[in-house]
């Protein structure tokens, strides 16, 4: 089953206007110069979405946000709705990132609610899952990831509107990564759970990204595995040269 590789950059809470626009422009120059056959997504902070959209005009790099509320509008101070994200040019929204689960107490039930709202508005989702170090050490990785998939992914999700990102919490920003075998084992297990939940056809088409300390030097090993369909890149997505080197090494 051919799945189009995706290289997505999660800029997290980084970048002022000038940095964000410069980074987007560098990515655009590279993507236009090379005939790359991957799907590229950049997910800047909310404040940069409009400017980055403008900077990316004319190239095939999609814009994503890092979170959304589940309501369309209303009295939710500080929140952003899926409709607002669509309105400023987003195609994707990352949901359930472990930093939101940890910093804002987001549960899988809430992630599922947000995903349904995102689909309703016409956005695609990148739904994140992953175990903590304590859970890994107790041998619970597959159970935790399976539970997060079952609870976070809406029952009507399809491969056309949903991408999964497996990000072991202990690998995020630490320089540590699971072995390639561990990554493949989790991705294969996740695909099995997706098949149970959504049917085999959707599961076989759905992309499952790996995220957590991906850099140019480990991209080939981690992103070329059979059930790995690309990467969700944090720190290394803030430098265009590293982000594009990851794409190169992943065969994009
Ligand atoms: P790092 O690539 O910085 O480890 O972050 C991964 C991540 O959390 C992407 O969403």
Short mmCIF file of N, CA and C and ligand atoms in Angstrom, two decimals, residues 10 12 97 167 171-173 212-214 232-235, ligand 1:
data_model
loop_
_atom_site.label_atom_id
_atom_site.label_comp_id
_atom_site.label_asym_id
_atom_site.label_seq_id
_atom_site.Cartn_x
_atom_site.Cartn_y
_atom_site.Cartn_z
N UNK A 10 6.83 20.91 13.57
CA UNK A 10 6.09 21.51 14.67
C UNK A 10 7.01 22.54 15.32
N UNK A 12 6.36 24.58 17.60
CA UNK A 12 6.02 24.80 19.02
C UNK A 12 5.98 26.31 19.33
N UNK A 97 -0.94 16.66 21.22
CA UNK A 97 0.51 16.59 21.43
C UNK A 97 0.77 16.36 22.92
N UNK A 167 4.82 9.70 19.10
CA UNK A 167 5.91 10.46 19.70
C UNK A 167 6.13 10.00 21.14
N UNK A 171 11.32 10.79 24.29
CA UNK A 171 12.22 11.03 23.15
C UNK A 171 12.11 12.47 22.64
N UNK A 172 11.13 13.21 23.16
CA UNK A 172 10.89 14.56 22.64
C UNK A 172 11.90 15.54 23.24
N UNK A 173 12.70 16.12 22.38
CA UNK A 173 13.65 17.15 22.80
C UNK A 173 14.79 16.65 23.67
N UNK A 212 10.14 12.68 17.69
CA UNK A 212 10.94 12.59 18.91
C UNK A 212 12.41 12.53 18.56
N UNK A 213 13.09 13.69 18.68
CA UNK A 213 14.54 13.78 18.43
C UNK A 213 14.95 13.30 17.04
N UNK A 214 14.09 13.52 16.04
CA UNK A 214 14.51 13.22 14.67
C UNK A 214 15.47 14.32 14.21
N UNK A 232 7.29 13.85 12.36
CA UNK A 232 6.84 15.11 12.95
C UNK A 232 8.05 15.65 13.71
N UNK A 233 8.59 16.73 13.19
CA UNK A 233 9.90 17.20 13.63
C UNK A 233 9.73 18.44 14.50
N UNK A 234 10.36 18.46 15.66
CA UNK A 234 10.30 19.62 16.54
C UNK A 234 11.52 20.49 16.34
N UNK A 235 12.49 20.39 17.23
CA UNK A 235 13.67 21.25 17.23
C UNK A 235 14.34 21.39 15.87
P1 LIG B 1 11.78 17.16 18.89
O1 LIG B 1 12.00 16.84 17.44
O2 LIG B 1 12.32 18.49 19.29
O3 LIG B 1 12.22 16.04 19.78
O4 LIG B 1 10.19 17.30 19.11
C1 LIG B 1 9.34 16.35 18.58
C2 LIG B 1 7.95 16.83 18.69
O5 LIG B 1 7.43 16.96 19.79
C3 LIG B 1 7.23 17.16 17.47
O6 LIG B 1 5.89 17.35 17.69
#
